[in-house]
Short mmCIF file of C-alpha atoms in Angstrom, two decimals:
data_model
loop_
_atom_site.label_atom_id
_atom_site.label_comp_id
_atom_site.label_asym_id
_atom_site.label_seq_id
_atom_site.Cartn_x
_atom_site.Cartn_y
_atom_site.Cartn_z
CA UNK A 27 82.41 46.99 -42.22
CA UNK A 28 79.04 47.56 -43.95
CA UNK A 29 76.53 44.81 -43.68
CA UNK A 30 76.29 43.65 -46.99
CA UNK A 31 73.47 41.50 -46.32
CA UNK A 32 71.15 44.49 -46.00
CA UNK A 33 72.16 46.00 -49.18
CA UNK A 34 69.10 46.03 -51.44
CA UNK A 35 70.74 44.63 -54.77
CA UNK A 36 67.36 45.23 -56.84
CA UNK A 37 68.02 49.00 -56.45
CA UNK A 38 71.22 48.81 -58.33
CA UNK A 39 69.52 46.61 -61.24
CA UNK A 40 66.98 48.58 -63.47
CA UNK A 41 65.88 45.31 -65.18
CA UNK A 42 65.20 43.52 -61.93
CA UNK A 43 61.50 44.50 -62.39
CA UNK A 44 60.84 44.18 -58.67
CA UNK A 45 57.62 42.54 -57.65
CA UNK A 46 54.96 44.71 -56.43
CA UNK A 47 51.69 43.74 -54.54
CA UNK A 48 49.98 44.86 -57.71
CA UNK A 49 51.92 42.24 -59.74
CA UNK A 50 50.23 39.54 -57.80
CA UNK A 51 46.62 40.81 -57.70
CA UNK A 52 44.23 38.37 -59.69
CA UNK A 53 43.23 39.85 -63.06
CA UNK A 54 39.73 40.90 -62.46
CA UNK A 55 37.59 42.39 -65.39
CA UNK A 56 36.01 45.07 -63.41
CA UNK A 57 35.69 46.10 -59.78
CA UNK A 58 32.54 46.05 -57.68
CA UNK A 59 31.64 49.22 -56.09
CA UNK A 60 29.85 49.96 -52.95
CA UNK A 61 26.57 51.00 -54.48
CA UNK A 62 26.51 47.67 -56.33
CA UNK A 63 26.85 45.91 -52.99
CA UNK A 64 24.08 47.73 -51.33
CA UNK A 65 21.38 45.41 -52.24
CA UNK A 66 23.15 42.46 -50.85
CA UNK A 67 24.29 44.19 -47.42
CA UNK A 68 20.59 45.05 -46.94
CA UNK A 69 19.66 41.60 -47.73
CA UNK A 70 21.77 40.21 -45.59
CA UNK A 71 20.75 42.77 -42.72
CA UNK A 72 17.16 41.62 -43.00
CA UNK A 73 17.62 37.85 -43.37
CA UNK A 74 19.65 38.26 -40.15
CA UNK A 75 17.01 40.42 -38.49
CA UNK A 76 14.30 38.04 -39.64
CA UNK A 77 16.26 34.89 -38.14
CA UNK A 78 16.74 33.31 -41.45
CA UNK A 79 20.44 32.45 -40.89
CA UNK A 80 20.76 29.77 -43.31
CA UNK A 81 19.55 32.37 -46.11
CA UNK A 82 22.08 34.97 -45.03
CA UNK A 83 25.14 32.33 -44.75
CA UNK A 84 24.25 31.36 -48.31
CA UNK A 85 24.18 35.10 -49.63
CA UNK A 86 27.44 36.03 -47.72
CA UNK A 87 29.09 32.87 -49.21
CA UNK A 88 28.09 33.06 -52.52
CA UNK A 89 29.97 35.37 -54.93
CA UNK A 90 31.91 37.58 -52.41
CA UNK A 91 33.30 40.90 -53.88
CA UNK A 92 36.85 39.71 -54.62
CA UNK A 93 37.43 42.61 -56.79
CA UNK A 94 36.34 45.41 -54.65
CA UNK A 95 38.67 47.81 -53.11
CA UNK A 96 39.51 47.60 -49.09
CA UNK A 97 37.03 50.34 -47.87
CA UNK A 98 34.16 48.54 -49.69
CA UNK A 99 35.26 45.17 -48.54
CA UNK A 100 35.45 46.36 -45.26
CA UNK A 101 32.11 47.95 -45.18
CA UNK A 102 30.80 44.64 -46.65
CA UNK A 103 32.59 42.68 -43.94
CA UNK A 104 30.52 44.83 -41.20
CA UNK A 105 27.28 43.11 -42.54
CA UNK A 106 28.80 39.68 -42.61
CA UNK A 107 30.23 40.08 -38.99
CA UNK A 108 26.65 41.01 -38.02
CA UNK A 109 25.28 37.90 -39.37
CA UNK A 110 27.98 35.49 -38.00
CA UNK A 111 27.95 37.06 -34.30
CA UNK A 112 24.00 36.63 -34.26
CA UNK A 113 24.02 32.89 -34.78
CA UNK A 114 23.51 30.93 -31.71
CA UNK A 115 26.51 28.75 -30.88
CA UNK A 116 24.28 25.24 -31.09
CA UNK A 117 23.05 26.11 -34.58
CA UNK A 118 26.40 26.90 -36.27
CA UNK A 119 27.39 22.97 -37.05
CA UNK A 120 23.58 22.51 -38.66
CA UNK A 121 24.26 25.71 -40.87
CA UNK A 122 27.87 24.71 -41.68
CA UNK A 123 26.56 21.47 -42.90
CA UNK A 124 24.33 22.86 -45.35
CA UNK A 125 26.91 24.99 -47.36
CA UNK A 126 28.63 23.56 -50.40
CA UNK A 127 32.49 23.04 -50.26
CA UNK A 128 33.01 26.43 -51.96
CA UNK A 129 30.91 28.29 -49.72
CA UNK A 130 32.73 26.69 -46.85
CA UNK A 131 35.80 27.99 -48.23
CA UNK A 132 34.34 31.83 -48.47
CA UNK A 133 32.88 31.29 -44.98
CA UNK A 134 36.59 30.57 -43.73
CA UNK A 135 38.13 33.63 -45.48
CA UNK A 136 35.64 35.54 -43.84
CA UNK A 137 36.56 33.81 -40.33
CA UNK A 138 40.26 34.90 -40.94
CA UNK A 139 39.43 38.18 -41.94
CA UNK A 140 37.29 38.84 -38.59
CA UNK A 141 40.41 37.75 -36.75
CA UNK A 142 42.45 40.30 -38.33
CA UNK A 143 40.46 43.55 -37.65
CA UNK A 144 39.66 44.99 -34.31
CA UNK A 145 35.73 44.77 -34.51
CA UNK A 146 36.20 40.96 -35.24
CA UNK A 147 38.56 40.46 -32.38
CA UNK A 148 36.17 41.59 -30.06
CA UNK A 149 34.00 38.69 -31.05
CA UNK A 150 36.77 36.23 -31.20
CA UNK A 151 35.26 33.85 -29.01
CA UNK A 152 32.35 33.54 -31.70
CA UNK A 153 34.73 33.71 -34.67
CA UNK A 154 36.85 30.72 -33.04
CA UNK A 155 33.72 28.48 -32.25
CA UNK A 156 32.68 28.98 -36.19
CA UNK A 157 36.18 28.08 -37.02
CA UNK A 158 36.12 24.82 -34.65
CA UNK A 159 33.04 23.80 -36.10
CA UNK A 160 33.92 24.41 -39.74
CA UNK A 161 37.23 22.50 -39.28
CA UNK A 162 35.66 19.52 -37.67
CA UNK A 163 33.31 19.12 -40.62
CA UNK A 164 35.70 20.02 -43.59
CA UNK A 165 39.19 19.24 -42.22
CA UNK A 166 42.20 21.56 -43.13
CA UNK A 167 41.32 21.88 -46.87
CA UNK A 168 39.49 25.14 -46.44
CA UNK A 169 42.11 26.60 -44.33
CA UNK A 170 44.95 25.43 -46.90
CA UNK A 171 42.95 27.05 -49.73
CA UNK A 172 42.33 30.01 -47.63
CA UNK A 173 46.13 30.47 -46.95
CA UNK A 174 47.19 30.13 -50.90
CA UNK A 175 44.03 32.00 -52.52
CA UNK A 176 44.93 35.46 -53.72
CA UNK A 177 41.12 36.31 -53.98
CA UNK A 178 40.53 38.26 -50.63
CA UNK A 179 37.62 39.01 -49.08
CA UNK B 26 53.59 -1.84 -46.29
CA UNK B 27 51.00 -2.08 -48.55
CA UNK B 28 51.43 -3.97 -51.81
CA UNK B 29 51.43 -1.21 -54.12
CA UNK B 30 55.00 -0.55 -53.19
CA UNK B 31 57.54 -1.95 -55.72
CA UNK B 32 60.71 -0.54 -54.14
CA UNK B 33 61.47 1.70 -51.15
CA UNK B 34 65.14 2.90 -51.28
CA UNK B 35 66.56 5.22 -48.49
CA UNK B 36 69.17 6.93 -50.15
CA UNK B 37 70.04 9.80 -48.26
CA UNK B 38 69.47 11.64 -44.57
CA UNK B 39 68.45 14.84 -46.31
CA UNK B 40 65.54 15.77 -48.44
CA UNK B 41 65.90 14.76 -52.15
CA UNK B 42 64.21 17.56 -54.32
CA UNK B 43 64.54 15.72 -57.43
CA UNK B 44 65.34 12.33 -58.99
CA UNK B 45 65.60 10.70 -62.40
CA UNK B 46 66.03 7.42 -63.53
CA UNK B 47 68.02 6.57 -66.65
CA UNK B 48 66.40 5.37 -69.97
CA UNK B 49 67.07 1.48 -68.97
CA UNK B 50 66.17 2.28 -65.33
CA UNK B 51 69.70 0.96 -64.06
CA UNK B 52 70.86 4.33 -62.86
CA UNK B 53 69.15 6.68 -60.64
CA UNK B 54 70.64 10.28 -59.94
CA UNK B 55 69.00 12.30 -56.79
CA UNK B 56 70.12 15.68 -55.61
CA UNK B 57 71.59 15.90 -52.13
CA UNK B 58 72.46 19.13 -50.75
CA UNK B 59 75.02 20.69 -53.13
CA UNK B 60 75.78 17.26 -54.87
CA UNK B 61 74.12 14.81 -57.20
CA UNK B 62 74.61 11.35 -56.63
CA UNK B 63 74.45 8.56 -59.27
CA UNK B 64 73.27 5.12 -57.87
CA UNK B 65 73.46 1.92 -59.80
CA UNK B 66 70.44 -0.44 -59.12
CA UNK B 67 70.72 -4.10 -59.30
CA UNK B 68 67.58 -6.16 -58.87
CA UNK B 69 67.51 -7.43 -55.19
CA UNK B 70 70.70 -5.63 -54.56
CA UNK B 71 71.34 -2.54 -52.40
CA UNK B 72 71.94 0.47 -54.64
CA UNK B 73 75.51 1.14 -55.16
CA UNK B 74 76.94 4.67 -55.43
CA UNK B 75 78.71 4.97 -58.80
CA UNK B 76 79.35 8.67 -59.21
CA UNK B 77 79.18 11.87 -57.04
CA UNK B 78 78.64 14.87 -59.32
CA UNK B 79 80.36 17.74 -56.80
CA UNK B 80 80.77 20.91 -59.00
CA UNK B 81 77.77 22.85 -57.61
CA UNK B 82 78.48 25.02 -54.49
CA UNK B 83 74.70 25.46 -53.44
CA UNK B 84 72.01 23.59 -53.04
CA UNK B 85 71.02 21.28 -56.24
CA UNK B 86 67.66 21.94 -56.99
CA UNK B 87 66.81 19.56 -60.00
CA UNK B 88 68.27 16.80 -62.13
CA UNK B 89 67.22 15.26 -65.55
CA UNK B 90 68.84 12.72 -67.76
CA UNK B 91 68.36 12.91 -71.49
CA UNK B 92 67.71 10.05 -73.85
CA UNK B 93 71.21 9.97 -74.79
CA UNK B 94 72.26 9.47 -70.87
CA UNK B 95 73.51 13.18 -70.62
CA UNK B 96 72.60 14.52 -66.91
CA UNK B 97 71.96 18.10 -66.44
CA UNK B 98 71.78 19.36 -62.99
CA UNK B 99 71.01 23.06 -61.78
CA UNK B 100 71.44 24.76 -58.41
CA UNK B 101 70.86 27.60 -56.46
CA UNK B 102 74.23 28.77 -57.29
CA UNK B 103 72.60 30.01 -60.64
CA UNK B 104 74.38 27.51 -62.92
CA UNK B 105 73.43 24.45 -64.79
CA UNK B 106 75.96 21.70 -65.31
CA UNK B 107 75.52 19.32 -68.03
CA UNK B 108 77.26 15.94 -67.27
CA UNK B 109 78.61 13.77 -70.20
CA UNK B 110 78.97 10.12 -69.29
CA UNK B 111 82.30 8.60 -70.10
CA UNK B 112 83.09 4.98 -71.11
CA UNK B 113 84.88 4.52 -67.43
CA UNK B 114 81.83 5.44 -65.66
CA UNK B 115 82.62 8.75 -64.75
CA UNK B 116 81.14 11.89 -65.85
CA UNK B 117 82.60 15.11 -67.74
CA UNK B 118 80.98 18.55 -66.43
CA UNK B 119 80.58 21.32 -68.71
CA UNK B 120 79.12 24.50 -67.08
CA UNK B 121 76.18 26.36 -68.76
CA UNK B 122 76.11 30.08 -68.38
CA UNK B 123 72.44 30.55 -67.41
CA UNK B 124 72.93 34.56 -67.17
CA UNK B 125 70.16 34.73 -64.21
CA UNK B 126 70.93 36.59 -61.08
CA UNK B 127 68.78 34.25 -58.76
CA UNK B 128 68.52 30.60 -57.89
CA UNK B 129 67.68 27.90 -60.77
CA UNK B 130 64.76 26.05 -59.43
CA UNK B 131 63.77 23.27 -62.18
CA UNK B 132 65.30 21.60 -65.04
CA UNK B 133 63.84 19.49 -68.13
CA UNK B 134 65.35 18.02 -71.15
CA UNK B 135 63.40 18.33 -74.35
CA UNK B 136 62.25 15.09 -75.90
CA UNK B 137 64.91 15.35 -78.54
CA UNK B 138 67.84 15.37 -75.92
CA UNK B 139 69.61 18.41 -77.67
CA UNK B 140 68.11 21.35 -75.62
CA UNK B 141 66.81 22.07 -72.13
CA UNK B 142 64.89 24.41 -70.24
CA UNK B 143 65.87 25.90 -66.88
CA UNK B 144 62.95 27.94 -64.54
CA UNK B 145 64.59 30.25 -62.07
CA UNK B 146 63.76 32.80 -59.44
CA UNK B 147 65.32 35.53 -61.66
CA UNK B 148 61.87 35.36 -63.45
CA UNK B 149 63.43 33.98 -66.43
CA UNK B 150 63.21 30.57 -68.06
CA UNK B 151 66.55 29.67 -69.84
CA UNK B 152 66.27 27.53 -73.13
CA UNK B 153 69.80 25.97 -73.26
CA UNK B 154 71.31 24.30 -76.57
CA UNK B 155 74.58 22.86 -77.65
CA UNK B 156 76.75 25.29 -80.06
CA UNK B 157 79.12 23.16 -82.18
CA UNK B 158 81.18 26.07 -83.64
CA UNK B 159 81.75 27.42 -80.11
CA UNK B 160 81.77 24.35 -78.19
CA UNK B 161 79.55 25.96 -75.56
CA UNK B 162 76.09 25.52 -74.39
CA UNK B 163 74.34 28.72 -75.08
CA UNK B 164 71.10 29.90 -73.33
CA UNK B 165 68.16 32.01 -74.62
CA UNK B 166 65.93 33.71 -72.06
CA UNK B 167 62.21 33.80 -71.97
CA UNK B 168 61.34 36.98 -69.76
CA UNK B 169 57.85 38.42 -70.43
CA UNK B 170 55.47 38.24 -68.71
CA UNK B 171 56.75 36.14 -66.05
CA UNK B 172 56.14 37.82 -62.53
CA UNK B 173 57.65 35.52 -60.15
CA UNK B 174 59.53 32.61 -59.63
CA UNK B 175 59.03 29.43 -62.00
CA UNK B 176 58.64 26.16 -59.94
CA UNK B 177 58.26 23.94 -62.76
CA UNK B 178 58.76 23.35 -66.60
CA UNK B 179 57.42 20.72 -68.94
CA UNK B 180 58.16 20.26 -72.46
CA UNK B 181 55.31 19.20 -74.91
CA UNK B 182 56.29 15.90 -77.02
CA UNK B 183 56.49 18.19 -80.22
CA UNK B 184 59.57 19.70 -78.36
CA UNK B 185 58.50 23.29 -79.03
CA UNK B 186 55.92 24.13 -76.54
CA UNK B 187 57.04 24.66 -73.08
CA UNK B 188 54.52 24.78 -70.17
CA UNK B 189 55.61 26.48 -66.73
CA UNK B 190 53.96 27.47 -63.43
CA UNK B 191 55.23 29.65 -60.78
CA UNK B 192 54.42 31.46 -57.49
CA UNK B 193 52.73 34.05 -59.32
CA UNK B 194 49.97 31.84 -59.90
CA UNK B 195 49.85 31.39 -63.40
CA UNK B 196 50.42 28.59 -65.75
CA UNK B 197 51.63 29.45 -69.06
CA UNK B 198 52.74 27.98 -72.41
CA UNK B 199 55.62 29.55 -74.55
CA UNK B 200 57.39 28.52 -77.54
CA UNK B 201 60.84 27.15 -77.16
CA UNK B 202 61.71 27.06 -81.07
CA UNK B 203 65.28 26.94 -81.57
CA UNK B 204 66.43 28.02 -85.06
CA UNK B 205 68.35 25.49 -86.62
CA UNK B 206 67.41 22.68 -84.05
CA UNK B 207 63.69 22.60 -84.56
CA UNK B 208 61.39 22.51 -87.42
CA UNK B 209 58.13 23.79 -88.27
CA UNK B 210 56.65 20.32 -88.74
CA UNK B 211 56.87 19.57 -85.43
CA UNK B 212 54.14 21.72 -84.57
CA UNK B 213 52.22 21.47 -87.89
CA UNK B 214 48.55 21.60 -86.98
CA UNK B 215 48.72 22.23 -83.46
CA UNK B 216 45.62 23.11 -81.70
CA UNK B 217 47.37 25.60 -79.48
CA UNK B 218 48.55 28.34 -81.99
CA UNK B 219 49.55 28.87 -85.44
CA UNK B 220 53.15 30.48 -85.21
CA UNK B 221 55.72 29.45 -82.54
CA UNK B 222 58.39 32.26 -82.62
CA UNK B 223 60.85 31.81 -79.59
CA UNK B 224 59.59 32.93 -76.49
CA UNK B 225 56.17 33.76 -77.65
CA UNK B 226 53.57 33.43 -74.88
CA UNK B 227 50.99 30.94 -76.49
CA UNK B 228 48.52 30.65 -73.72
CA UNK B 229 48.20 31.65 -70.03
CA UNK B 230 45.68 30.48 -67.06
CA UNK B 231 45.42 32.44 -64.05
CA UNK B 232 45.11 29.92 -60.98
CA UNK B 233 46.08 32.13 -57.90
CA UNK B 234 47.91 29.62 -55.83
CA UNK B 235 51.61 28.70 -56.21
CA UNK B 236 51.96 26.26 -58.99
CA UNK B 237 54.10 23.48 -58.17
CA UNK B 238 54.27 21.04 -61.02
CA UNK B 239 52.94 20.97 -64.83
CA UNK B 240 52.85 18.19 -67.21
CA UNK B 241 51.53 17.85 -70.79
CA UNK B 242 49.62 14.95 -72.06
CA UNK B 243 50.83 15.44 -75.53
CA UNK B 244 48.74 12.59 -77.32
CA UNK B 245 45.39 14.32 -75.76
CA UNK B 246 46.71 17.79 -76.05
CA UNK B 247 46.03 18.72 -72.62
CA UNK B 248 47.97 20.13 -69.94
CA UNK B 249 47.65 19.54 -66.09
CA UNK B 250 49.01 21.27 -63.08
CA UNK B 251 48.84 20.98 -59.45
CA UNK B 252 49.03 23.80 -56.83
CA UNK B 253 49.46 24.80 -53.12
CA UNK B 254 45.83 24.74 -52.56
CA UNK B 255 45.61 21.06 -53.16
CA UNK B 256 44.02 21.51 -56.66
CA UNK B 257 44.56 19.43 -59.58
CA UNK B 258 43.44 20.90 -62.70
CA UNK B 259 43.57 20.02 -66.33
CA UNK B 260 43.11 22.35 -69.15
CA UNK B 261 42.64 21.95 -73.16
CA UNK B 262 43.15 24.13 -76.21
CA UNK B 263 39.68 25.67 -75.56
CA UNK B 264 40.88 26.93 -72.33
CA UNK B 265 38.53 24.80 -70.56
CA UNK B 266 39.62 24.41 -66.76
CA UNK B 267 38.46 21.33 -64.88
CA UNK B 268 39.66 21.47 -61.13
CA UNK B 269 39.18 19.13 -58.50
CA UNK B 270 40.90 18.98 -54.78
CA UNK B 271 42.93 16.65 -52.96
CA UNK B 272 40.88 14.59 -50.49
CA UNK B 273 42.77 15.56 -47.36
CA UNK B 274 43.16 19.15 -48.58
CA UNK B 275 46.73 19.52 -48.28
CA UNK B 276 48.95 20.99 -51.07
CA UNK B 277 49.88 18.82 -54.06
CA UNK B 278 53.62 19.10 -55.30
CA UNK B 279 53.94 16.68 -57.95
CA UNK B 280 52.07 14.92 -60.93
CA UNK B 281 52.33 12.49 -63.34
CA UNK B 282 49.81 11.36 -66.46
CA UNK B 283 49.26 7.40 -65.99
CA UNK B 284 46.93 7.27 -69.01
CA UNK B 285 44.54 9.57 -71.10
CA UNK B 286 42.11 9.52 -68.33
CA UNK B 287 44.11 9.36 -65.22
CA UNK B 288 46.76 11.15 -63.55
CA UNK B 289 48.76 10.47 -60.21
CA UNK B 290 49.66 13.55 -57.58
CA UNK B 291 51.76 13.56 -54.81
CA UNK B 292 52.32 16.14 -52.06
CA UNK B 293 52.17 17.15 -48.31
CA UNK B 294 49.78 13.98 -47.52
CA UNK B 295 52.99 11.51 -47.93
CA UNK B 296 51.22 9.03 -50.40
CA UNK B 297 50.16 9.26 -54.10
CA UNK B 298 46.42 10.14 -54.93
CA UNK B 299 44.92 8.94 -58.03
CA UNK B 300 42.52 11.51 -60.21
CA UNK B 301 40.45 9.88 -62.72
CA UNK B 302 38.25 11.41 -65.55
CA UNK B 303 34.84 10.05 -65.59
CA UNK B 304 31.58 11.02 -67.35
CA UNK B 305 31.39 13.67 -64.93
CA UNK B 306 34.63 15.20 -65.29
CA UNK B 307 37.94 14.93 -63.21
CA UNK B 308 37.37 13.32 -59.74
CA UNK B 309 39.44 11.83 -56.96
CA UNK B 310 39.51 8.39 -57.67
CA UNK B 311 41.87 6.43 -55.11
CA UNK B 312 44.66 6.75 -52.43
CA UNK B 313 47.75 4.62 -53.00
CA UNK B 314 49.80 3.28 -50.09
CA UNK B 315 47.29 4.39 -47.48
CA UNK B 316 46.62 1.42 -45.31
CA UNK B 317 45.04 3.18 -41.98
CA UNK B 318 41.87 5.12 -42.87
CA UNK B 319 42.01 7.88 -40.36
CA UNK B 320 38.67 9.14 -39.02
CA UNK B 321 37.26 11.14 -41.80
CA UNK B 322 35.94 14.69 -41.00
CA UNK B 323 32.66 13.34 -41.98
CA UNK B 324 32.61 10.51 -39.59
CA UNK B 325 33.85 12.67 -36.85
CA UNK B 326 30.71 15.00 -36.85
CA UNK B 327 28.30 12.45 -34.80
CA UNK B 328 27.59 15.67 -32.67
CA UNK B 329 29.51 14.86 -29.57
CA UNK B 330 31.91 17.71 -29.97
CA UNK B 331 33.56 17.35 -26.55
CA UNK B 332 34.88 13.46 -27.46
CA UNK B 333 38.48 14.60 -28.21
CA UNK B 334 39.25 11.25 -29.71
CA UNK B 335 36.72 12.05 -32.67
CA UNK B 336 38.14 15.49 -33.12
CA UNK B 337 40.18 15.50 -36.58
CA UNK B 338 41.99 18.74 -35.88
CA UNK B 339 44.45 20.17 -33.20
CA UNK B 340 44.13 17.07 -30.98
CA UNK B 341 46.74 14.96 -32.12
CA UNK B 342 49.60 17.19 -30.57
CA UNK B 343 47.77 17.16 -27.12
CA UNK B 344 47.19 13.49 -27.36
CA UNK B 345 51.08 13.15 -28.14
CA UNK B 346 52.04 15.27 -25.49
CA UNK B 347 49.66 13.34 -22.90
CA UNK B 348 51.42 10.29 -23.85
CA UNK B 349 54.69 11.55 -23.43
CA UNK B 350 53.72 12.86 -20.16
CA UNK B 351 52.06 9.57 -19.07
CA UNK B 352 54.15 6.71 -20.34
CA UNK B 353 57.50 8.25 -21.05
CA UNK B 354 57.09 7.34 -24.78
CA UNK B 355 57.57 9.98 -27.45
CA UNK B 356 54.63 8.91 -29.82
CA UNK B 357 52.70 5.72 -30.57
CA UNK B 358 52.15 7.32 -33.69
CA UNK B 359 51.93 4.48 -36.60
CA UNK B 360 53.47 5.34 -39.96
CA UNK B 361 50.77 5.50 -42.38
CA UNK B 362 52.39 5.55 -45.56
CA UNK B 363 55.90 4.73 -47.10
CA UNK B 364 57.04 8.32 -47.55
CA UNK B 365 57.54 9.87 -44.36
CA UNK B 366 57.55 13.42 -45.36
CA UNK B 367 56.24 15.37 -48.32
CA UNK B 368 56.51 13.96 -51.76
CA UNK B 369 58.15 16.38 -54.27
CA UNK B 370 58.48 15.05 -57.09
CA UNK B 371 56.94 11.99 -59.34
CA UNK B 372 58.03 10.43 -62.53
CA UNK B 373 57.10 7.48 -64.69
CA UNK B 374 58.85 4.57 -64.08
CA UNK B 375 57.43 1.71 -66.21
CA UNK B 376 55.40 2.16 -69.30
CA UNK B 377 53.33 0.04 -71.53
CA UNK B 378 51.62 1.35 -74.58
CA UNK B 379 51.37 4.61 -73.26
CA UNK B 380 50.21 3.39 -70.03
CA UNK B 381 52.21 4.10 -66.90
CA UNK B 382 52.15 0.82 -64.67
CA UNK B 383 54.81 1.86 -62.09
CA UNK B 384 55.57 5.49 -60.69
CA UNK B 385 58.83 6.55 -59.00
CA UNK B 386 58.76 9.34 -56.43
CA UNK B 387 61.27 11.11 -54.26
CA UNK B 388 60.46 12.89 -51.18
CA UNK B 389 61.68 15.29 -48.38
CA UNK B 390 62.68 12.24 -46.10
CA UNK B 391 65.38 11.08 -48.31
CA UNK B 392 63.43 8.33 -50.00
CA UNK B 393 62.90 6.92 -53.45
CA UNK B 394 59.86 5.11 -53.54
CA UNK B 395 58.39 3.05 -56.83
CA UNK B 396 54.70 2.67 -56.37
CA UNK B 397 52.53 0.13 -58.62
CA UNK B 398 49.47 2.06 -59.86
#
């Protein structure tokens, strides 16, 4: 007998209006391009090289490019990862303390993003220690908000 | 148990997804698996089971009682049933054909008691009303532009505007105007829209996370909703959204307005949370039924990261296992709140002059709890 549980019933119903990933995308007014992000990326790089990590962290957690496409987001993430991995472990707690709740939420999104891509996984220990410090300070709130937010970084 | 608890009824060994008290508060209907149970409450006595409404054959997801005492239930079997109370205490069921191909998730009677709305996973809200000529409940569909499962519906006091929220992250307000049942006078001077043809989208707000509950404050023309990201939000006709987050950061599942400037929310933290509107907008105001203050994240950040007793995250499980190992005890965990699992629905229990003084709740632990606010 045919395994009826595996029958895709929506395929037989033209009105089913199958839900696509596109349907669940937040309604952005416009999309940010890589050119528009270049200044921000170079700002991030220069702040990181001059050792001004608080400034770099403020930049990367403020107004992240939610509406950009995947490639742009990945490019931008490289700069973000650069900043996150250069910070000394001992300084993390102090830096995270100076972020607003909204900025902390964005930071957690980048930590998860980092753990999901191969470049980030190479720095997994670093990302985990960021994560540890953030959850010690802010609890599970930013994690719950990361899981339920459709604005991805 | 803290002094904010009026009653704590353990009615079932399975989750109660929805409950509803009758107008005079003498009966309570609760969902239990594929049945709906009706209990009679006597002051001081134990709740007595007076009726079992058995006709559904899949999980009953929601129940509501109209001002006339009619019970409506909806279920994952894609049907709704209206239960007419008879004089001998039994109920006469009438099946309502919703014409949906997925589970019904939520139901609410309009304030008039002559129609109700059912939300579903089929991306449809069915507005159902009784047709005298055919002796039949008919359902009309609201489809566009719903993109995903509807989790909650709420009627405005005018009986025409219907708010809904769902897993597509949108809160929407539709018109549920039924010809022959409603009149235009009900929405005269409404700040939300000029015309209200059936099924018209009046407003929509994008939130992003799953919306778990919406409630109107009709006298103030405001709409509040809670979402899976733990946010509590209030919108007004000028589309101004005020957002604030639950103190523990856990998802909120239910909400109820207390008065024009306060609302009570419940969710995964197992105890209700009160939000209030002050000079600086909506803010967390207090926890209810939470006796033991656990070490807050702020107090744990004293710098000594190695002290596991202070770590608020991930350590309780380890501690639990250590205790199990050393003492052979399962857990030394203290019950912090009356509900032992998530609160999934809140409803006003006692109202004086527009202010709610007592709120009833049901939870996944099979309890009905009544809180004093």
